[in-house]
PDB file of C-alpha atoms in Angstrom:
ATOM      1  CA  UNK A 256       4.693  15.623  -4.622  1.00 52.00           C
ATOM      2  CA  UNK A 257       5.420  16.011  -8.513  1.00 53.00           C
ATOM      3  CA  UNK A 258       3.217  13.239 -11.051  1.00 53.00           C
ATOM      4  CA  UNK A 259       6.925  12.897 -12.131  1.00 61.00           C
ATOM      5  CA  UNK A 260       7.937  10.888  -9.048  1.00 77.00           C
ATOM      6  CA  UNK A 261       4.904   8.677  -9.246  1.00 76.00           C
ATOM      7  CA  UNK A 262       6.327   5.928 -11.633  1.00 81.00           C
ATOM      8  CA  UNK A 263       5.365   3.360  -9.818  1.00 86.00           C
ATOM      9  CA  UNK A 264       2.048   1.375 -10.829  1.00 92.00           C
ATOM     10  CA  UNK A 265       0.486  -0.600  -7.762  1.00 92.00           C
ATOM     11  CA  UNK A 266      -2.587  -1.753  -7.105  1.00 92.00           C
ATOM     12  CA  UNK A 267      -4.737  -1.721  -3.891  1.00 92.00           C
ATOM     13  CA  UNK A 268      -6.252  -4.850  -3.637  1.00 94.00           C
ATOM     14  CA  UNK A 269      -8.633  -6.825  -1.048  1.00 92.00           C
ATOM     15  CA  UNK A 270      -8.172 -10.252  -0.118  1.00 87.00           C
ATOM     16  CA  UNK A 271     -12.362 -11.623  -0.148  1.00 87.00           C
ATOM     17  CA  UNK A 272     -13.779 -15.069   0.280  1.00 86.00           C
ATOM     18  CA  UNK A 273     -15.050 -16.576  -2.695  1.00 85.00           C
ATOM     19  CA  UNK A 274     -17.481 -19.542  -3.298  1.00 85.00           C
ATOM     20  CA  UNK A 275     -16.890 -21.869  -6.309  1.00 82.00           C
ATOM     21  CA  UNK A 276     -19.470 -24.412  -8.473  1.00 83.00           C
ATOM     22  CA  UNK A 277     -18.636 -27.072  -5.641  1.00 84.00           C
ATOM     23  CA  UNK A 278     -19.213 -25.281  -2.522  1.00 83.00           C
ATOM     24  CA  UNK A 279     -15.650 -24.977  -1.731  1.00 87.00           C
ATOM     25  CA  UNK A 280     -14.503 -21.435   0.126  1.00 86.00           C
ATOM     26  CA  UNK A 281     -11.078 -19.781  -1.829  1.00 85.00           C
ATOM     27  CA  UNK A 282      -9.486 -16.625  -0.802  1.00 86.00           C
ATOM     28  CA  UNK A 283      -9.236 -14.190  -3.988  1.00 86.00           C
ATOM     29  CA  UNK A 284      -7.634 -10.898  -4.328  1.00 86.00           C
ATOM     30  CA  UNK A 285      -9.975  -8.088  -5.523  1.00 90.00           C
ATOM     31  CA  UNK A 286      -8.577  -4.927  -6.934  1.00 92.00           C
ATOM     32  CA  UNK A 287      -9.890  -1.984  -5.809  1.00 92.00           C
ATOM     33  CA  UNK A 288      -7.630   0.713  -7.477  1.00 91.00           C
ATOM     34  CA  UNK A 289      -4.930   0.456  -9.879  1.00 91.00           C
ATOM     35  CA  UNK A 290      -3.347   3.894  -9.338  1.00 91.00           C
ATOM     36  CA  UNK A 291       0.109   5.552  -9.636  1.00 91.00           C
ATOM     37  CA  UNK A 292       2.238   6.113  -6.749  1.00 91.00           C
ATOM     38  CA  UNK A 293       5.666   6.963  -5.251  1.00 88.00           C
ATOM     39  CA  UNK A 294       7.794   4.598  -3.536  1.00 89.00           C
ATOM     40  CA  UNK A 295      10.625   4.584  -1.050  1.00 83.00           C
ATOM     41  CA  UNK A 296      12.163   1.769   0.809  1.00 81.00           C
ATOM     42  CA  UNK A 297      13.177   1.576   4.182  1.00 72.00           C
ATOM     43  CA  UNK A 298      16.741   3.326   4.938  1.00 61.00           C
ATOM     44  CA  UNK A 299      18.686   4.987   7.476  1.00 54.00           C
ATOM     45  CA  UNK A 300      17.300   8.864   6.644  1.00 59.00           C
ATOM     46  CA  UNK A 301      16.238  10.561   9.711  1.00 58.00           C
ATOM     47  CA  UNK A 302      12.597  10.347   8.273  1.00 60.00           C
ATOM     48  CA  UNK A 303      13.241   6.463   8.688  1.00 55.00           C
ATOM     49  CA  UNK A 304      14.596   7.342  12.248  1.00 56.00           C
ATOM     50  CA  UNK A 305      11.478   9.381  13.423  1.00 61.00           C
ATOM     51  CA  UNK A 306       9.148   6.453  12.086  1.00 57.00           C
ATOM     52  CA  UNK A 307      10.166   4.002  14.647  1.00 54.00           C
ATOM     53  CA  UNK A 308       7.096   2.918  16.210  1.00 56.00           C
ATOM     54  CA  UNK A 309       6.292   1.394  12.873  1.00 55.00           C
ATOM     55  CA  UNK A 310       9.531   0.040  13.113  1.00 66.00           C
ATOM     56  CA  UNK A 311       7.629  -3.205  11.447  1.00 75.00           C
ATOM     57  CA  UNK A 312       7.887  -0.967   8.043  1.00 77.00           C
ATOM     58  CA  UNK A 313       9.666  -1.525   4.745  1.00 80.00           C
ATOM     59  CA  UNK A 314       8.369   0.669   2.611  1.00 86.00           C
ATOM     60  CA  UNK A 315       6.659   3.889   2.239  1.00 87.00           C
ATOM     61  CA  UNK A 316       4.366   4.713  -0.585  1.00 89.00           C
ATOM     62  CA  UNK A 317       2.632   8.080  -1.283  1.00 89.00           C
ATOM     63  CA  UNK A 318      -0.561   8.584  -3.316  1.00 89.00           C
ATOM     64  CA  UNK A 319      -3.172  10.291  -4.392  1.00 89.00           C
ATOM     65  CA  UNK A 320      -6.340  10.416  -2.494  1.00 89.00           C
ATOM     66  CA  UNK A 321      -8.721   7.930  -4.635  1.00 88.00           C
ATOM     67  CA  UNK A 322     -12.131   9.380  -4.879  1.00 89.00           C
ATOM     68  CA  UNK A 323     -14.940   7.037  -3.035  1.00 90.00           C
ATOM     69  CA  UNK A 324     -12.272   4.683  -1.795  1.00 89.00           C
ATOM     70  CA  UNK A 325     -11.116   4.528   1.866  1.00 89.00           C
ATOM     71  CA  UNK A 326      -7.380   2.591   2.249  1.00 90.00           C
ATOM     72  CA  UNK A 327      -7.285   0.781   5.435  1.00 90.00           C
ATOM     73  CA  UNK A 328      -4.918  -1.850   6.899  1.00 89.00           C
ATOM     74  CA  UNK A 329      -7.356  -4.863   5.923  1.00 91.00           C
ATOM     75  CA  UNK A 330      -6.062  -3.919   2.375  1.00 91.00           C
ATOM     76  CA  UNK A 331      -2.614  -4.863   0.654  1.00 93.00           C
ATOM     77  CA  UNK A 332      -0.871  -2.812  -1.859  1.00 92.00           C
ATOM     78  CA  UNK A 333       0.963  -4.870  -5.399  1.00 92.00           C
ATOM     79  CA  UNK A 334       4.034  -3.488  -6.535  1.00 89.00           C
ATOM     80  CA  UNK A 335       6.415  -5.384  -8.704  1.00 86.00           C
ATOM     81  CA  UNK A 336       5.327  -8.637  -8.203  1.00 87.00           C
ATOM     82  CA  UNK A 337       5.316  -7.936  -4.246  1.00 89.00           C
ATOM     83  CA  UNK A 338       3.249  -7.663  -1.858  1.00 91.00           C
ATOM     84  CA  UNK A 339       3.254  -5.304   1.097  1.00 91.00           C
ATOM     85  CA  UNK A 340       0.523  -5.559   3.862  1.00 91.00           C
ATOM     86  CA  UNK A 341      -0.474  -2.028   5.159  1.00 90.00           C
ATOM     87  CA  UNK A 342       0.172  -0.859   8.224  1.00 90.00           C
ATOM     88  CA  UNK A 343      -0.822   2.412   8.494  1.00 87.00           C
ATOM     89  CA  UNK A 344      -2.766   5.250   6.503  1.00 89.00           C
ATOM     90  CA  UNK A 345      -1.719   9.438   6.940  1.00 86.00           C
ATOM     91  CA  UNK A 346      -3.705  11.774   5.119  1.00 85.00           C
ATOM     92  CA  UNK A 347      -0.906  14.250   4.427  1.00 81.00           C
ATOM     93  CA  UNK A 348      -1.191  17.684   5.842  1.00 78.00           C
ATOM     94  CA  UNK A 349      -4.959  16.881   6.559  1.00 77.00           C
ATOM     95  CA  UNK A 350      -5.528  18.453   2.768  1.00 77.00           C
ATOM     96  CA  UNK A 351      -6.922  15.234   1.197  1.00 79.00           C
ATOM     97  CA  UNK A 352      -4.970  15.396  -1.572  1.00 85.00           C
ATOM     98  CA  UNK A 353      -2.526  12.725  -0.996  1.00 88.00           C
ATOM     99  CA  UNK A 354      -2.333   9.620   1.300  1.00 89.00           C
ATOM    100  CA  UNK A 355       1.421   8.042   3.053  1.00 88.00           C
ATOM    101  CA  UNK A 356       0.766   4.644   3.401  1.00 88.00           C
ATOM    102  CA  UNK A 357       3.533   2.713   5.732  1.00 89.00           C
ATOM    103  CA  UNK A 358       3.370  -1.435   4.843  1.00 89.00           C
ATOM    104  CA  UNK A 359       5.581  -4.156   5.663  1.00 88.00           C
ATOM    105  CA  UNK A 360       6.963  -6.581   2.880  1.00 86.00           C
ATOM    106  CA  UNK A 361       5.271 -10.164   2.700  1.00 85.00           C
ATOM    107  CA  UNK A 362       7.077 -13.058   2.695  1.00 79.00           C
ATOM    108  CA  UNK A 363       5.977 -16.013   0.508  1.00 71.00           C
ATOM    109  CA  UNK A 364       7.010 -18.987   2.353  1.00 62.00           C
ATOM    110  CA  UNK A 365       9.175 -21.768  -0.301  1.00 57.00           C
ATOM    111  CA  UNK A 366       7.074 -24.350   1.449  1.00 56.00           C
ATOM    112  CA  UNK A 367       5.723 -27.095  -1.165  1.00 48.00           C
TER     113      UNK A 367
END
């Protein structure tokens, strides 16, 4: 995988509970990695095909392995103002260079 084709910025995030002043519990995204990454959406390419028992997948992103950080699916990935909730995490070729992370887009409900 070429830098060139990583032009997209995400970040890898981690939704944590948070306390405030009063004693009320929030829900806050913490960043763990703003990194750079490739990114392909879900199509009808025979790599799409073979990927069917993740057939819950939208998108595909590749990366770089990030030194002393372990991507799991209790972490979400921000791309363009979306969110994408991981499903799985491939260490390419076992070689620990790069990571394929599979996710699923997240819907924000329009409920008010």
């Amino acid at each position: 995988m070429s830098f060139g084709k990583m032009n997209q910025r995400i970040q890898i995030v981690k939704t944590v509970n948070r306390k405030d002043s009063a004693g009320f519990v929030t829900k806050q995204d913490e960043v763990l990695a703003s990194v750079r990454a490739y990114k392909e959406e879900k199509n009808a390419t025979e790599k799409w095909l073979n990927l069917s028992t993740f057939s819950s997948a939208t998108c595909l992103f590749r990366l770089r392995v990030i030194p002393n950080l372990t991507v799991t699916t209790e972490m979400v990935i921000l791309s363009d103002n979306d969110r994408y909730q991981i499903i799985s995490v491939e260490n390419v070729r076992n070689r620990r260079m790069y990571l394929e992370v599979l996710t699923t887009k997240v819907e924000v409900s329009a409920d008010g």
